[in-house]
Amino acid sequence: MPGCKLDTISGRGEPYSLAAVLLTTPFLRNLQEFRTLFRPHTPLWTNLSTNAELSAPLPSENATKEQITVQDATWYLGNSTDDAYVIETADYFTKYTFADTWRDSDVHGMYADGTQSKDGSTFGAWLVMNTKDTYWGGPIHSDLMVDGIVYNYIVSNHHGDGTPNITNGFDRTFGPQYFHFNKGSATTTLDELRKDAAQYSDPSWNAAFYDSIAHLVPGYVPTSSRGTFKAIVTLPTDTIENPIVVLAQNGLDFQDNVQSITDYQYWADIDLVTGLVTIPRVKAGTYRMTIYADGVFGWYTQDDIVVDAGGITLINVTWVSETAGTELWRIGTPDKSAGEYKHGYALDPLHPNQIEEYRVYWGAYDFPADFPDGVNFRVGESKEAEDWNYIHWRQVIIKVNDLYKRKSDRSVQCVRWLRKLLPPNSHHIIKNLQLDNILPPLQIRYRNQGNGNLYNPNRRRQNSCREYGSL
């Protein structure tokens, strides 16, 4: 049967080994979750922190006593009008609010502001992601960070993340990652304790120590088996932001690397001025290089990039953005997100914390009031931030105004793609293309059960409506 071994080295970080021995009886399923965590059981902790921009008070015990479950791991707290979380952050609390992508994640955790400690001292409890090469899914991978528990999600299928199959011979050592606990005076802020922890979020930190015990940690790759990757990238002439290089499993999209137990992954930002990028401490091996950036359709890939132990791999790359002809029009920004649309990255104007609106439970927004006639978008005139929603519902039927405080109580057929979507000068070019009624065929399901169009009071957690992908 599968076995899990955790090796903890106090004050230094933690490598984790997971092995499966299935010689006689197949175990035909996936590894659904593998995580370590810090789960406190005292009232000491007062605040959550996902990254340098996102933090919030923890809901009080009184607020959680009055909470109403609206969906899986999601609660309405709006009746507790004097609660700090409700006042500062949102009427809804869910662990998904504080999730994040792996790309720039370095430290997340909890903070105690001193109000619950005997002498007023402040405290921090942090997961430091000093290495990310043994995770899967690349920089786009996202997962839970903190919700009253500080997580290190090594494997899960949250957000559609891939999970590995458990087969005979599965054996992988993950990490190290590092739990950091610190203490400050009564005036020490969350940001100050967070920065103290963040100084250790470098893969070179403690490398000499890890090398010294490598013979005791099967599967750990020491410095002697690593090299350096460098590239000079000539970027497209498009208006671009945040260019990045990813090294991951050869021959595959890096988001699909989860079935390899031997391949690692790395990424680093490209300097916009010089085009230079450097990735140190790369496990010796053969990789696919992927380059992408905000503002550019598609990406550049190159297989068979070899990194030798103790060596430096240097390549020159010219990336030309994809094109299939003359661009007629576009909606939004190619950046692998829907953040530019209504209720996306826009900051919540109703609460002092002003978190990004997409992080709040979808029920906080009144789609029928925002789009009473459905989505009706005119290219060149309409605005993405107001006239195109961050998600598209096929149909929304509202029956629970008393809970969601909505302005309307009626169904709305939400998506209509009309000919006036297109600017007039493009019709003669695409005159044979029908755009009258297109419904993209991506349906979100809840635990293998489709969410119906109709509100069902017997399925309170599953009334998330049917969602469709964008055009």
mmCIF file of N, CA and C in Angstrom, residues 136-225:
data_model
loop_
_atom_site.group_PDB
_atom_site.id
_atom_site.type_symbol
_atom_site.label_atom_id
_atom_site.label_comp_id
_atom_site.label_asym_id
_atom_site.label_seq_id
_atom_site.Cartn_x
_atom_site.Cartn_y
_atom_site.Cartn_z
ATOM 1 N N TRP A 136 4.191 20.440 -8.982
ATOM 2 C CA TRP A 136 3.825 20.216 -10.383
ATOM 3 C C TRP A 136 2.952 21.368 -10.888
ATOM 4 N N GLY A 137 2.809 21.453 -12.212
ATOM 5 C CA GLY A 137 1.873 22.397 -12.808
ATOM 6 C C GLY A 137 2.445 23.725 -13.223
ATOM 7 N N GLY A 138 3.714 23.988 -12.899
ATOM 8 C CA GLY A 138 4.346 25.221 -13.331
ATOM 9 C C GLY A 138 3.846 26.453 -12.604
ATOM 10 N N PRO A 139 4.200 27.627 -13.111
ATOM 11 C CA PRO A 139 3.867 28.875 -12.416
ATOM 12 C C PRO A 139 2.389 29.221 -12.436
ATOM 13 N N ILE A 140 1.613 28.592 -13.336
ATOM 14 C CA ILE A 140 0.177 28.873 -13.397
ATOM 15 C C ILE A 140 -0.588 28.070 -12.359
ATOM 16 N N HIS A 141 0.027 27.036 -11.819
ATOM 17 C CA HIS A 141 -0.615 26.221 -10.787
ATOM 18 C C HIS A 141 -1.065 27.112 -9.630
ATOM 19 N N SER A 142 -2.263 26.862 -9.132
ATOM 20 C CA SER A 142 -2.765 27.619 -7.983
ATOM 21 C C SER A 142 -3.350 26.663 -6.962
ATOM 22 N N ASP A 143 -3.358 27.099 -5.706
ATOM 23 C CA ASP A 143 -3.909 26.246 -4.656
ATOM 24 C C ASP A 143 -4.198 27.080 -3.415
ATOM 25 N N LEU A 144 -4.750 26.399 -2.418
ATOM 26 C CA LEU A 144 -5.084 27.055 -1.160
ATOM 27 C C LEU A 144 -3.811 27.441 -0.419
ATOM 28 N N MET A 145 -3.875 28.550 0.277
ATOM 29 C CA MET A 145 -2.732 29.053 1.033
ATOM 30 C C MET A 145 -2.996 29.069 2.540
ATOM 31 N N VAL A 146 -4.071 29.761 2.924
ATOM 32 C CA VAL A 146 -4.323 29.977 4.349
ATOM 33 C C VAL A 146 -5.794 30.310 4.541
ATOM 34 N N ASP A 147 -6.369 29.805 5.640
ATOM 35 C CA ASP A 147 -7.768 30.112 5.945
ATOM 36 C C ASP A 147 -8.046 29.973 7.447
ATOM 37 N N GLY A 148 -7.035 30.108 8.257
ATOM 38 C CA GLY A 148 -7.055 29.720 9.664
ATOM 39 C C GLY A 148 -6.145 28.532 9.885
ATOM 40 N N ILE A 149 -5.754 27.901 8.797
ATOM 41 C CA ILE A 149 -4.718 26.877 8.720
ATOM 42 C C ILE A 149 -3.692 27.371 7.709
ATOM 43 N N VAL A 150 -2.417 27.158 7.977
ATOM 44 C CA VAL A 150 -1.368 27.514 7.019
ATOM 45 C C VAL A 150 -1.012 26.249 6.243
ATOM 46 N N TYR A 151 -1.274 26.272 4.927
ATOM 47 C CA TYR A 151 -1.131 25.072 4.108
ATOM 48 C C TYR A 151 0.179 25.056 3.329
ATOM 49 N N ASN A 152 0.692 23.853 3.135
ATOM 50 C CA ASN A 152 1.653 23.586 2.070
ATOM 51 C C ASN A 152 1.033 22.493 1.215
ATOM 52 N N TYR A 153 0.309 22.906 0.172
ATOM 53 C CA TYR A 153 -0.364 21.950 -0.701
ATOM 54 C C TYR A 153 0.623 21.456 -1.755
ATOM 55 N N ILE A 154 1.135 20.269 -1.533
ATOM 56 C CA ILE A 154 2.090 19.677 -2.457
ATOM 57 C C ILE A 154 1.368 19.077 -3.654
ATOM 58 N N VAL A 155 0.228 18.449 -3.407
ATOM 59 C CA VAL A 155 -0.613 17.871 -4.459
ATOM 60 C C VAL A 155 -2.072 18.117 -4.098
ATOM 61 N N SER A 156 -2.881 18.536 -5.061
ATOM 62 C CA SER A 156 -4.336 18.550 -4.916
ATOM 63 C C SER A 156 -4.934 18.783 -6.299
ATOM 64 N N ASN A 157 -6.262 18.599 -6.395
ATOM 65 C CA ASN A 157 -6.924 18.902 -7.664
ATOM 66 C C ASN A 157 -7.780 20.157 -7.561
ATOM 67 N N HIS A 158 -7.509 21.008 -6.578
ATOM 68 C CA HIS A 158 -8.201 22.290 -6.508
ATOM 69 C C HIS A 158 -7.987 23.062 -7.809
ATOM 70 N N HIS A 159 -9.013 23.766 -8.240
ATOM 71 C CA HIS A 159 -8.948 24.605 -9.440
ATOM 72 C C HIS A 159 -8.656 23.789 -10.698
ATOM 73 N N GLY A 160 -8.921 22.490 -10.667
ATOM 74 C CA GLY A 160 -8.631 21.654 -11.824
ATOM 75 C C GLY A 160 -7.181 21.264 -11.947
ATOM 76 N N ASP A 161 -6.397 21.436 -10.888
ATOM 77 C CA ASP A 161 -4.986 21.040 -10.931
ATOM 78 C C ASP A 161 -4.863 19.543 -11.191
ATOM 79 N N GLY A 162 -3.839 19.159 -11.937
ATOM 80 C CA GLY A 162 -3.587 17.747 -12.197
ATOM 81 C C GLY A 162 -3.060 17.032 -10.971
ATOM 82 N N THR A 163 -3.342 15.745 -10.883
ATOM 83 C CA THR A 163 -2.836 14.913 -9.785
ATOM 84 C C THR A 163 -2.184 13.664 -10.367
ATOM 85 N N PRO A 164 -1.141 13.144 -9.726
ATOM 86 C CA PRO A 164 -0.416 11.993 -10.277
ATOM 87 C C PRO A 164 -1.145 10.680 -10.017
ATOM 88 N N ASN A 165 -0.934 9.723 -10.902
ATOM 89 C CA ASN A 165 -1.429 8.369 -10.682
ATOM 90 C C ASN A 165 -0.518 7.648 -9.693
ATOM 91 N N ILE A 166 -1.134 6.814 -8.855
ATOM 92 C CA ILE A 166 -0.357 6.017 -7.909
ATOM 93 C C ILE A 166 -0.140 4.643 -8.528
ATOM 94 N N THR A 167 1.048 4.391 -8.982
ATOM 95 C CA THR A 167 1.395 3.111 -9.593
ATOM 96 C C THR A 167 2.621 2.548 -8.891
ATOM 97 N N ASN A 168 2.853 1.259 -9.082
ATOM 98 C CA ASN A 168 4.013 0.633 -8.453
ATOM 99 C C ASN A 168 5.297 1.346 -8.883
ATOM 100 N N GLY A 169 6.120 1.676 -7.931
ATOM 101 C CA GLY A 169 7.359 2.383 -8.216
ATOM 102 C C GLY A 169 7.278 3.882 -8.033
ATOM 103 N N PHE A 170 6.078 4.394 -7.768
ATOM 104 C CA PHE A 170 5.960 5.831 -7.502
ATOM 105 C C PHE A 170 6.828 6.183 -6.292
ATOM 106 N N ASP A 171 7.766 7.075 -6.493
ATOM 107 C CA ASP A 171 8.688 7.438 -5.412
ATOM 108 C C ASP A 171 9.234 8.826 -5.718
ATOM 109 N N ARG A 172 8.884 9.783 -4.908
ATOM 110 C CA ARG A 172 9.320 11.160 -5.161
ATOM 111 C C ARG A 172 9.550 11.869 -3.828
ATOM 112 N N THR A 173 10.632 12.592 -3.774
ATOM 113 C CA THR A 173 10.934 13.420 -2.614
ATOM 114 C C THR A 173 10.620 14.868 -2.963
ATOM 115 N N PHE A 174 9.813 15.506 -2.137
ATOM 116 C CA PHE A 174 9.363 16.875 -2.375
ATOM 117 C C PHE A 174 10.083 17.834 -1.427
ATOM 118 N N GLY A 175 10.241 19.063 -1.902
ATOM 119 C CA GLY A 175 10.799 20.095 -1.037
ATOM 120 C C GLY A 175 12.302 20.275 -1.234
ATOM 121 N N PRO A 176 12.938 20.919 -0.258
ATOM 122 C CA PRO A 176 12.370 21.319 1.037
ATOM 123 C C PRO A 176 11.544 22.601 0.960
ATOM 124 N N GLN A 177 10.552 22.669 1.862
ATOM 125 C CA GLN A 177 9.904 23.929 2.211
ATOM 126 C C GLN A 177 10.071 24.130 3.715
ATOM 127 N N TYR A 178 9.711 25.312 4.175
ATOM 128 C CA TYR A 178 10.143 25.709 5.515
ATOM 129 C C TYR A 178 9.022 26.448 6.246
ATOM 130 N N PHE A 179 8.639 25.961 7.421
ATOM 131 C CA PHE A 179 7.722 26.688 8.295
ATOM 132 C C PHE A 179 8.537 27.595 9.226
ATOM 133 N N HIS A 180 8.230 28.859 9.187
ATOM 134 C CA HIS A 180 8.978 29.862 9.951
ATOM 135 C C HIS A 180 8.045 30.511 10.972
ATOM 136 N N PHE A 181 8.462 30.528 12.230
ATOM 137 C CA PHE A 181 7.685 31.138 13.297
ATOM 138 C C PHE A 181 8.501 32.279 13.897
ATOM 139 N N ASN A 182 7.896 33.451 14.015
ATOM 140 C CA ASN A 182 8.634 34.586 14.555
ATOM 141 C C ASN A 182 7.784 35.381 15.545
ATOM 142 N N LYS A 183 8.450 36.237 16.282
ATOM 143 C CA LYS A 183 7.820 37.008 17.354
ATOM 144 C C LYS A 183 8.277 38.452 17.266
ATOM 145 N N GLY A 184 7.352 39.375 17.531
ATOM 146 C CA GLY A 184 7.692 40.781 17.537
ATOM 147 C C GLY A 184 7.147 41.479 18.766
ATOM 148 N N SER A 185 7.450 42.746 18.857
ATOM 149 C CA SER A 185 6.926 43.550 19.959
ATOM 150 C C SER A 185 5.463 43.893 19.692
ATOM 151 N N ALA A 186 4.868 44.628 20.602
ATOM 152 C CA ALA A 186 3.460 45.003 20.452
ATOM 153 C C ALA A 186 3.228 45.891 19.237
ATOM 154 N N THR A 187 4.274 46.529 18.731
ATOM 155 C CA THR A 187 4.120 47.437 17.588
ATOM 156 C C THR A 187 4.591 46.832 16.270
ATOM 157 N N THR A 188 5.075 45.592 16.290
ATOM 158 C CA THR A 188 5.555 44.952 15.061
ATOM 159 C C THR A 188 4.371 44.605 14.168
ATOM 160 N N THR A 189 4.425 44.994 12.910
ATOM 161 C CA THR A 189 3.293 44.808 12.003
ATOM 162 C C THR A 189 3.345 43.453 11.309
ATOM 163 N N LEU A 190 2.236 43.102 10.700
ATOM 164 C CA LEU A 190 2.173 41.886 9.886
ATOM 165 C C LEU A 190 3.226 41.935 8.785
ATOM 166 N N ASP A 191 3.329 43.064 8.099
ATOM 167 C CA ASP A 191 4.287 43.174 6.996
ATOM 168 C C ASP A 191 5.720 42.964 7.471
ATOM 169 N N GLU A 192 6.041 43.452 8.649
ATOM 170 C CA GLU A 192 7.403 43.301 9.168
ATOM 171 C C GLU A 192 7.722 41.840 9.467
ATOM 172 N N LEU A 193 6.797 41.127 10.079
ATOM 173 C CA LEU A 193 7.041 39.710 10.352
ATOM 174 C C LEU A 193 7.044 38.904 9.063
ATOM 175 N N ARG A 194 6.206 39.294 8.115
ATOM 176 C CA ARG A 194 6.199 38.595 6.828
ATOM 177 C C ARG A 194 7.535 38.768 6.097
ATOM 178 N N LYS A 195 8.064 39.979 6.090
ATOM 179 C CA LYS A 195 9.345 40.225 5.426
ATOM 180 C C LYS A 195 10.475 39.453 6.094
ATOM 181 N N ASP A 196 10.395 39.313 7.393
ATOM 182 C CA ASP A 196 11.403 38.522 8.101
ATOM 183 C C ASP A 196 11.406 37.086 7.591
ATOM 184 N N ALA A 197 10.228 36.525 7.364
ATOM 185 C CA ALA A 197 10.143 35.159 6.843
ATOM 186 C C ALA A 197 10.551 35.088 5.376
ATOM 187 N N ALA A 198 10.199 36.127 4.604
ATOM 188 C CA ALA A 198 10.433 36.104 3.161
ATOM 189 C C ALA A 198 11.913 36.074 2.798
ATOM 190 N N GLN A 199 12.788 36.486 3.706
ATOM 191 C CA GLN A 199 14.220 36.473 3.391
ATOM 192 C C GLN A 199 14.739 35.055 3.141
ATOM 193 N N TYR A 200 13.986 34.054 3.568
ATOM 194 C CA TYR A 200 14.413 32.666 3.394
ATOM 195 C C TYR A 200 13.796 32.010 2.156
ATOM 196 N N SER A 201 13.068 32.788 1.341
ATOM 197 C CA SER A 201 12.384 32.206 0.181
ATOM 198 C C SER A 201 13.272 32.185 -1.052
ATOM 199 N N ASP A 202 14.485 31.728 -0.887
ATOM 200 C CA ASP A 202 15.481 31.652 -1.957
ATOM 201 C C ASP A 202 15.972 30.214 -2.012
ATOM 202 N N PRO A 203 15.961 29.586 -3.187
ATOM 203 C CA PRO A 203 16.393 28.186 -3.263
ATOM 204 C C PRO A 203 17.844 27.966 -2.858
ATOM 205 N N SER A 204 18.636 29.035 -2.831
ATOM 206 C CA SER A 204 20.027 28.896 -2.403
ATOM 207 C C SER A 204 20.172 28.911 -0.889
ATOM 208 N N TRP A 205 19.118 29.362 -0.199
ATOM 209 C CA TRP A 205 19.194 29.426 1.261
ATOM 210 C C TRP A 205 19.350 28.024 1.848
ATOM 211 N N ASN A 206 20.308 27.867 2.702
ATOM 212 C CA ASN A 206 20.582 26.611 3.403
ATOM 213 C C ASN A 206 21.000 25.467 2.475
ATOM 214 N N ALA A 207 21.402 25.794 1.244
ATOM 215 C CA ALA A 207 21.790 24.733 0.310
ATOM 216 C C ALA A 207 22.954 23.911 0.851
ATOM 217 N N ALA A 208 23.900 24.573 1.506
ATOM 218 C CA ALA A 208 25.045 23.834 2.049
ATOM 219 C C ALA A 208 24.601 22.834 3.109
ATOM 220 N N PHE A 209 23.644 23.231 3.924
ATOM 221 C CA PHE A 209 23.134 22.308 4.934
ATOM 222 C C PHE A 209 22.437 21.119 4.285
ATOM 223 N N TYR A 210 21.580 21.400 3.314
ATOM 224 C CA TYR A 210 20.874 20.299 2.653
ATOM 225 C C TYR A 210 21.858 19.353 1.963
ATOM 226 N N ASP A 211 22.905 19.910 1.373
ATOM 227 C CA ASP A 211 23.927 19.062 0.750
ATOM 228 C C ASP A 211 24.582 18.153 1.784
ATOM 229 N N SER A 212 24.773 18.682 2.983
ATOM 230 C CA SER A 212 25.475 17.903 4.012
ATOM 231 C C SER A 212 24.667 16.708 4.495
ATOM 232 N N ILE A 213 23.355 16.755 4.317
ATOM 233 C CA ILE A 213 22.519 15.629 4.761
ATOM 234 C C ILE A 213 21.893 14.883 3.589
ATOM 235 N N ALA A 214 22.337 15.188 2.362
ATOM 236 C CA ALA A 214 21.721 14.577 1.181
ATOM 237 C C ALA A 214 21.791 13.055 1.224
ATOM 238 N N HIS A 215 22.842 12.506 1.822
ATOM 239 C CA HIS A 215 22.979 11.049 1.885
ATOM 240 C C HIS A 215 21.949 10.425 2.824
ATOM 241 N N LEU A 216 21.307 11.248 3.625
ATOM 242 C CA LEU A 216 20.280 10.760 4.546
ATOM 243 C C LEU A 216 18.865 10.961 4.006
ATOM 244 N N VAL A 217 18.744 11.658 2.883
ATOM 245 C CA VAL A 217 17.426 11.977 2.317
ATOM 246 C C VAL A 217 17.356 11.402 0.907
ATOM 247 N N PRO A 218 16.893 10.170 0.748
ATOM 248 C CA PRO A 218 16.807 9.563 -0.584
ATOM 249 C C PRO A 218 15.971 10.427 -1.526
ATOM 250 N N GLY A 219 16.506 10.674 -2.709
ATOM 251 C CA GLY A 219 15.777 11.452 -3.697
ATOM 252 C C GLY A 219 16.091 12.927 -3.702
ATOM 253 N N TYR A 220 16.762 13.426 -2.668
ATOM 254 C CA TYR A 220 17.114 14.841 -2.682
ATOM 255 C C TYR A 220 18.261 15.069 -3.665
ATOM 256 N N VAL A 221 18.160 16.122 -4.473
ATOM 257 C CA VAL A 221 19.168 16.419 -5.494
ATOM 258 C C VAL A 221 20.122 17.480 -4.954
ATOM 259 N N PRO A 222 21.384 17.139 -4.686
ATOM 260 C CA PRO A 222 22.332 18.104 -4.114
ATOM 261 C C PRO A 222 22.847 19.076 -5.170
ATOM 262 N N THR A 223 23.581 20.062 -4.710
ATOM 263 C CA THR A 223 24.133 21.082 -5.597
ATOM 264 C C THR A 223 25.020 20.475 -6.674
ATOM 265 N N SER A 224 25.745 19.410 -6.343
ATOM 266 C CA SER A 224 26.661 18.789 -7.308
ATOM 267 C C SER A 224 25.934 18.199 -8.506
ATOM 268 N N SER A 225 24.629 18.001 -8.399
ATOM 269 C CA SER A 225 23.838 17.440 -9.503
ATOM 270 C C SER A 225 22.957 18.495 -10.159
#
